[in-house]
């Protein structure tokens, strides 16, 4: 039914399994009864990922895309590690500012913004945004004329990307010259660079080279139009902490000097999934069970109106690792349902699981990206209030 790749454990960090399992058991035993799922955020994973980023991308400043996971402890940790932030709305801007982070560290990276959000950005001093249409230029000219702009261009299509963004976002090649002319020479705004986003979970590293070449062409058009020299290249998101990340980094690190020999170019990126994905573990409880012949069906306290909502429209690779409280046991063909009364609310269908009982835990690793933040309160199950326990496995 869903393309979710269950059964594959994609956790990459090296906490001894027993240590994590014991941590999960002790939190569950002390603080939680069935009906209340919870998250564990491992801050040492976030540290390790920032090391990995800095090592692979020493010249690329990350602006973490807040929409991916807005957990305050994550945002604070990332800020302390030197990250900036990509916000797409008034509320995301306020979330970041309320943590004491400076407005200078924010890019309002939504190319189409409601006027009220543009006015808010101007009021709080967020002076950096993106655009890809003429009407956006008019709105910014009227409500935030001091704002520095990046022209968002349509990224080359990555047929392998699991969440291509090209259709909705980005100026087309034939729109670039008139848009740049209008924004700079007619409206008098400051266009300081170019941005693109190849789509979430990019599969083909060469797509970044192609996008960087396209960005170069935009810089050339700007030169031709006599616009003050642009200095910023924003390579967007699409990264995961898998071996492909290093491949993408070397493609980017090679392409940038090929197309942008100017050493003064500033390169930024908007990683979303890269930072939270492997840092969060979701712990759920078995709240119901039914045997149907050889197969077993379970109900758990988290479902597709909560953290699994993106599995409805996006293929997330979720590692499922059932932790049973018993020594056990038989491996059975199993289906896992979420708690709501929607029959679509199935988290995993026909997977192999050891047989579980009421109150046993089912743990999902690598659940930090586009999970809880996409949840709802549908049917009276408040999946937005799932608590998060913050741990740091290195220091314990
Ligand atoms: C969602 C988004 C990101 C983050 O994308 P990931 O694929 O999670 O890295 C970055 N930039 C923009 C403009 C986005 O909309």
Coordinates of C-alpha atoms and ligand atoms in Angstrom, one line a residue:
X1 CA 0.0 0.0 0.0
X2 CA 2.7 2.5 1.0
X3 CA 6.2 2.6 -0.5
X4 CA 7.7 3.0 2.9
X5 CA 10.7 0.7 3.3
X6 CA 9.9 -0.9 6.6
X7 CA 12.1 -3.6 8.0
X8 CA 15.3 -1.8 7.0
X9 CA 17.2 -0.3 9.9
X10 CA 18.8 2.8 8.6
X11 CA 20.2 4.1 11.9
X12 CA 23.8 5.1 11.3
X13 CA 25.1 6.3 14.6
X14 CA 27.0 4.0 16.9
X15 CA 25.2 4.1 20.2
X16 CA 25.4 0.6 21.5
X17 CA 22.0 -0.9 20.8
X18 CA 21.7 -2.0 24.4
X19 CA 22.3 1.5 25.7
X20 CA 19.6 3.0 23.5
X21 CA 17.2 0.1 24.3
X22 CA 17.8 0.6 28.1
X23 CA 17.2 4.3 27.8
X24 CA 14.0 3.8 25.9
X25 CA 12.8 1.2 28.5
X26 CA 13.6 3.4 31.4
X27 CA 11.8 6.5 30.0
X28 CA 8.8 4.3 29.1
X29 CA 8.7 2.7 32.6
X30 CA 9.1 6.0 34.5
X31 CA 7.1 8.4 32.6
X32 CA 4.8 6.8 30.1
X33 CA 1.9 4.6 29.8
X34 CA 0.3 3.3 26.7
X35 CA -1.6 6.0 24.8
X36 CA 1.3 8.5 24.9
X37 CA 4.1 8.0 22.4
X38 CA 7.3 9.9 22.9
X39 CA 10.5 11.0 21.1
X40 CA 14.1 10.8 22.2
X41 CA 16.4 13.5 20.7
X42 CA 20.1 12.6 20.9
X43 CA 22.0 15.8 20.8
X44 CA 25.3 14.0 20.3
X45 CA 24.0 12.9 16.9
X46 CA 23.4 16.5 16.0
X47 CA 26.9 17.4 17.0
X48 CA 28.3 14.6 14.9
X49 CA 26.3 15.7 11.9
X50 CA 27.5 19.3 12.2
X51 CA 31.1 17.9 12.3
X52 CA 30.3 15.9 9.2
X53 CA 28.8 19.0 7.5
X54 CA 31.8 21.2 8.3
X55 CA 34.2 18.5 7.1
X56 CA 32.5 18.0 3.8
X57 CA 31.3 21.6 3.2
X58 CA 34.0 23.8 4.9
X59 CA 32.9 26.8 2.8
X60 CA 29.1 26.3 2.8
X61 CA 27.1 28.0 5.6
X62 CA 24.1 25.9 6.6
X63 CA 20.7 27.6 7.1
X64 CA 18.7 24.8 8.7
X65 CA 15.2 24.5 7.2
X66 CA 13.0 24.9 10.3
X67 CA 10.0 23.3 8.6
X68 CA 11.7 19.9 8.8
X69 CA 11.5 19.7 12.6
X70 CA 11.0 22.8 14.9
X71 CA 11.9 21.2 18.2
X72 CA 13.4 24.1 20.3
X73 CA 16.2 21.9 21.7
X74 CA 17.3 21.0 18.2
X75 CA 17.2 24.7 17.0
X76 CA 19.1 25.9 20.1
X77 CA 21.7 23.1 19.6
X78 CA 22.1 24.0 15.9
X79 CA 22.4 27.7 16.7
X80 CA 25.1 26.9 19.3
X81 CA 27.0 24.8 16.7
X82 CA 27.0 27.9 14.3
X83 CA 24.0 27.2 12.0
X84 CA 21.8 29.9 10.6
X85 CA 18.1 29.3 9.8
X86 CA 15.7 29.0 6.8
X87 CA 12.2 30.1 7.8
X88 CA 9.2 30.0 5.5
X89 CA 6.6 31.8 7.5
X90 CA 5.9 34.4 10.2
X91 CA 5.5 31.8 12.9
X92 CA 8.8 30.0 12.0
X93 CA 10.6 33.4 12.1
X94 CA 9.1 34.0 15.6
X95 CA 10.0 30.5 16.8
X96 CA 13.7 31.2 15.9
X97 CA 13.8 34.7 17.2
X98 CA 12.2 33.6 20.5
X99 CA 15.2 31.4 21.1
X100 CA 17.3 34.5 21.1
X101 CA 18.7 34.0 17.7
X102 CA 19.5 37.1 15.6
X103 CA 17.3 38.1 12.7
X104 CA 20.6 38.4 10.7
X105 CA 20.9 34.6 10.9
X106 CA 17.6 34.0 9.1
X107 CA 16.7 33.7 5.4
X108 CA 13.0 34.0 4.7
X109 CA 13.3 31.3 2.0
X110 CA 9.7 31.3 0.8
X111 CA 9.5 32.7 -2.7
X112 CA 5.8 33.6 -2.3
X113 CA 4.9 35.3 0.9
X114 CA 1.7 36.9 2.2
X115 CA 1.9 40.6 2.7
X116 CA 1.4 40.2 6.5
X117 CA 4.4 37.9 6.6
X118 CA 6.6 40.4 4.6
X119 CA 5.6 43.2 6.9
X120 CA 6.5 41.1 9.9
X121 CA 9.9 40.3 8.4
X122 CA 10.5 44.0 7.9
X123 CA 9.4 44.8 11.5
X124 CA 11.7 42.3 13.1
X125 CA 14.7 42.9 10.9
X126 CA 14.7 39.7 8.7
X127 CA 16.3 41.3 5.6
X128 CA 17.0 38.3 3.4
X129 CA 14.5 36.5 1.2
X130 CA 13.9 34.7 -2.1
X131 CA 11.5 35.5 -5.0
X132 CA 10.6 34.0 -8.3
X133 CA 7.8 36.2 -9.7
X134 CA 7.1 39.8 -10.7
X135 CA 4.2 40.2 -8.2
X136 CA 6.6 39.2 -5.3
X137 CA 8.9 42.0 -6.4
X138 CA 6.0 44.5 -6.2
X139 CA 5.0 43.3 -2.7
X140 CA 8.6 43.5 -1.4
X141 CA 9.1 46.9 -3.0
X142 CA 6.1 48.2 -1.2
X143 CA 6.5 46.5 2.2
X144 CA 10.2 45.7 2.6
X145 CA 12.3 47.6 0.1
X146 CA 15.6 47.2 2.0
X147 CA 15.3 43.4 1.9
X148 CA 18.2 41.6 0.0
X149 CA 16.9 39.1 -2.5
X150 CA 18.0 35.8 -4.0
X151 CA 16.4 34.8 -7.3
X152 CA 15.0 31.3 -6.9
X153 CA 15.5 29.4 -10.1
X154 CA 13.9 26.2 -11.2
X155 CA 16.2 23.3 -10.4
X156 CA 17.0 20.7 -13.0
X157 CA 14.6 17.7 -12.6
X158 CA 16.0 14.9 -10.5
X159 CA 13.8 12.0 -11.5
X160 CA 15.1 10.1 -8.5
X161 CA 14.3 12.8 -6.0
X162 CA 11.5 11.6 -3.7
X163 CA 10.1 15.0 -3.4
X164 CA 10.8 17.1 -6.4
X165 CA 10.0 20.8 -6.0
X166 CA 10.6 22.0 -9.5
X167 CA 7.0 22.4 -10.6
X168 CA 5.9 24.8 -8.0
X169 CA 9.1 26.8 -7.3
X170 CA 11.6 28.7 -9.3
X171 CA 11.9 31.0 -12.3
X172 CA 12.1 29.4 -15.7
X173 CA 15.1 30.2 -17.9
X174 CA 13.1 32.5 -20.1
X175 CA 11.8 34.4 -17.1
X176 CA 15.2 35.2 -15.6
X177 CA 16.3 38.3 -17.7
X178 CA 12.9 40.1 -17.4
X179 CA 12.6 39.3 -13.7
X180 CA 16.1 40.5 -12.9
X181 CA 15.6 43.6 -15.0
X182 CA 12.3 44.3 -13.3
X183 CA 13.6 43.7 -9.7
X184 CA 16.8 45.7 -10.0
X185 CA 16.4 48.3 -12.8
X186 CA 12.7 49.0 -12.4
X187 CA 11.9 48.4 -8.7
X188 CA 15.4 49.3 -7.5
X189 CA 15.7 46.2 -5.2
X190 CA 18.9 44.5 -4.2
X191 CA 19.2 41.1 -5.8
X192 CA 22.4 39.6 -4.3
X193 CA 22.4 36.1 -5.6
X194 CA 20.7 32.9 -6.8
X195 CA 19.0 30.0 -5.0
X196 CA 17.7 26.6 -6.0
X197 CA 16.5 23.4 -4.3
X198 CA 16.9 20.2 -6.2
X199 CA 14.2 18.4 -4.0
X200 CA 14.2 16.4 -0.9
X201 CA 16.3 13.2 -0.8
X202 CA 18.3 13.9 -4.0
X203 CA 19.4 10.7 -5.6
X204 CA 21.7 12.0 -8.4
X205 CA 24.6 14.1 -7.2
X206 CA 25.3 15.4 -10.7
X207 CA 22.0 17.3 -10.5
X208 CA 23.8 19.8 -8.2
X209 CA 26.5 20.5 -10.8
X210 CA 23.8 21.1 -13.4
X211 CA 22.0 23.5 -11.0
X212 CA 25.2 25.4 -10.2
X213 CA 25.9 25.8 -14.0
X214 CA 22.3 27.2 -14.3
X215 CA 23.0 29.6 -11.4
X216 CA 26.2 30.7 -13.2
X217 CA 24.1 31.6 -16.3
X218 CA 21.9 33.9 -14.0
X219 CA 25.0 35.7 -12.7
X220 CA 26.0 36.3 -16.3
X221 CA 22.6 37.7 -17.2
X222 CA 23.0 40.0 -14.2
X223 CA 26.4 41.2 -15.4
X224 CA 25.0 41.8 -18.8
X225 CA 22.1 43.9 -17.4
X226 CA 24.6 46.0 -15.4
X227 CA 23.3 44.9 -12.0
X228 CA 25.7 45.3 -9.1
X229 CA 27.8 42.2 -8.7
X230 CA 25.9 39.3 -7.1
X231 CA 27.8 37.5 -4.3
X232 CA 25.6 34.7 -3.0
X233 CA 24.9 31.2 -4.2
X234 CA 22.3 29.2 -2.2
X235 CA 22.5 25.5 -3.0
X236 CA 19.3 24.6 -1.1
X237 CA 18.6 21.3 0.6
X238 CA 18.1 17.7 -0.4
X239 CA 20.8 16.2 1.8
X240 CA 20.7 13.1 4.1
X241 CA 23.4 11.7 6.3
X242 CA 24.1 8.7 4.0
X243 CA 27.2 8.0 1.9
X244 CA 25.6 9.9 -0.9
X245 CA 26.2 13.1 1.1
X246 CA 30.0 12.9 0.6
X247 CA 29.4 12.3 -3.1
X248 CA 27.2 15.3 -3.4
X249 CA 29.7 17.4 -1.4
X250 CA 32.5 16.5 -3.7
X251 CA 30.3 17.3 -6.8
X252 CA 29.5 20.7 -5.3
X253 CA 33.0 21.4 -4.2
X254 CA 34.3 20.7 -7.6
X255 CA 31.5 22.5 -9.5
X256 CA 31.7 25.8 -7.6
X257 CA 35.2 26.8 -8.6
X258 CA 34.6 25.6 -12.2
X259 CA 31.7 27.9 -12.6
X260 CA 32.5 30.6 -10.0
X261 CA 36.2 31.3 -10.0
X262 CA 35.6 34.5 -7.9
X263 CA 36.9 33.7 -4.4
X264 CA 34.5 36.2 -2.9
X265 CA 31.5 34.2 -3.7
X266 CA 29.5 33.3 -0.5
X267 CA 27.9 29.8 -0.6
X268 CA 25.0 28.9 1.7
X269 CA 22.7 25.9 1.9
X270 CA 19.3 25.1 3.4
X271 CA 19.7 21.5 4.8
X272 CA 16.5 20.2 6.4
X273 CA 16.4 16.5 6.7
X274 CA 20.2 16.2 7.1
X275 CA 20.2 17.3 10.8
X276 CA 17.2 15.9 12.5
X277 CA 16.5 12.7 10.6
X278 CA 18.8 10.3 12.5
X279 CA 18.8 12.3 15.7
X280 CA 15.2 11.4 16.7
X281 CA 13.8 8.1 17.8
X282 CA 10.0 7.6 18.2
X283 CA 8.7 5.2 20.8
X284 CA 5.2 3.9 20.6
X285 CA 3.1 1.4 22.6
X286 CA 1.0 -1.5 21.5
X287 CA -2.5 -0.5 22.6
X288 CA -4.5 -3.3 20.9
X289 CA -4.0 -6.7 19.2
X290 CA -6.0 -9.1 17.1
X291 CA -5.1 -12.4 15.5
X292 CA -6.4 -13.1 12.0
X293 CA -5.3 -16.6 11.1
X294 CA -1.5 -16.7 10.8
X295 CA -1.3 -12.9 10.8
X296 CA -1.4 -10.5 13.7
X297 CA -2.8 -7.0 13.7
X298 CA -1.7 -4.4 16.3
X299 CA -2.9 -0.9 17.2
X300 CA -0.3 1.6 18.4
X301 CA -0.6 5.1 19.9
X302 CA 0.8 6.9 16.8
X303 CA -0.4 6.9 13.3
X304 CA -0.7 8.6 9.9
X305 CA -2.4 11.7 11.4
X306 CA 0.7 12.1 13.6
X307 CA 4.3 11.4 12.9
X308 CA 3.6 9.1 10.0
X309 CA 1.6 11.6 8.1
X310 CA 4.3 12.2 5.5
X311 CA 4.3 8.5 4.6
X312 CA 0.9 9.2 3.0
X313 CA 2.4 11.4 0.3
X314 CA 6.1 10.9 0.6
X315 CA 8.3 7.9 0.7
X316 CA 10.2 8.1 3.9
X317 CA 12.7 5.4 4.8
X318 CA 11.6 4.5 8.3
X319 CA 13.6 2.0 10.2
X320 CA 11.3 -0.1 12.4
X321 CA 12.9 -1.9 15.3
X322 CA 10.5 -3.5 17.6
X323 CA 11.7 -3.8 21.2
X324 CA 9.9 -6.4 23.0
X325 CA 9.9 -6.7 26.8
X326 CA 10.1 -10.4 26.6
X327 CA 12.8 -12.8 25.8
X328 CA 10.7 -14.2 23.0
X329 CA 9.6 -15.3 20.4
X330 CA 7.9 -16.2 17.2
X331 CA 8.3 -14.0 14.1
X332 CA 4.8 -13.3 12.7
X333 CA 3.4 -11.5 9.7
X334 CA 2.1 -8.3 11.2
X335 CA 0.2 -5.2 10.4
X336 CA 0.4 -2.0 12.5
X337 CA -2.5 0.3 12.7
X338 CA -2.6 3.8 14.1
X339 CA -5.2 4.8 16.8
X340 CA -7.7 6.8 14.7
X341 CA -11.0 5.5 13.3
X342 CA -9.8 6.1 9.7
X343 CA -9.3 2.7 8.0
X344 CA -6.4 4.3 6.0
X345 CA -4.6 4.8 9.3
X346 CA -2.1 1.9 8.9
X347 CA 1.5 2.5 9.7
X348 CA 2.9 -0.8 8.2
X349 CA 1.3 -3.6 6.4
X350 CA 2.5 -7.2 6.3
X351 CA 5.8 -6.8 7.9
X352 CA 7.7 -9.4 10.0
X353 CA 7.6 -8.7 13.7
X354 CA 8.3 -10.8 16.8
X355 CA 4.9 -11.4 18.6
X356 CA 4.1 -8.5 20.9
X357 CA 1.7 -8.0 23.7
X358 CA -0.3 -5.1 25.2
X359 CA 2.0 -2.2 26.3
X360 CA 5.0 -3.6 24.5
X361 CA 7.1 -0.9 22.8
X362 CA 7.6 -0.4 19.1
X363 CA 10.4 1.9 18.3
X364 CA 11.0 3.8 15.1
X365 CA 14.5 5.0 14.5
X366 CA 15.5 8.0 12.2
X367 CA 12.1 9.7 12.8
X368 CA 13.3 13.3 13.0
X369 CA 12.5 14.6 9.5
X370 CA 9.0 15.8 8.6
X371 CA 7.3 13.7 11.3
X372 CA 5.8 15.3 14.4
X373 CA 5.6 18.7 12.9
X374 CA 3.3 17.3 10.2
X375 CA 1.0 15.8 12.8
X376 CA -2.6 16.8 13.6
X377 CA -5.3 16.5 16.3
X378 CA -7.6 14.6 14.0
X379 CA -10.1 12.4 15.8
X380 CA -9.1 13.7 19.2
X381 CA -5.6 12.2 19.2
X382 CA -3.2 15.1 19.8
X383 CA -0.2 14.1 17.8
X384 CA 1.3 17.6 18.0
X385 CA 1.9 17.3 21.7
X386 CA 4.1 14.2 21.7
X387 CA 6.8 15.0 24.2
X388 CA 10.5 14.8 23.4
X389 CA 13.2 13.7 25.8
X390 CA 16.6 15.2 25.2
X391 CA 19.6 13.0 25.7
X392 CA 23.3 13.0 24.8
X393 CA 24.6 9.6 24.5
X394 CA 28.3 10.6 24.5
X395 CA 28.2 12.2 27.9
X396 CA 26.3 9.5 29.7
Ligands
LIG1 C1 12.0 22.2 2.6 C2 13.1 23.1 2.1 C3 14.4 22.9 2.4 C4 14.9 21.6 3.1 O1 14.8 20.5 2.3 P1 15.5 19.1 2.7 O2 15.2 18.3 1.5 O3 14.8 18.6 3.9 O4 16.9 19.3 2.9 C5 15.3 23.8 2.0 N1 15.0 24.9 1.3 C6 13.7 25.2 1.0 C7 13.3 26.4 0.2 C8 12.7 24.3 1.3 O5 11.4 24.5 1.0

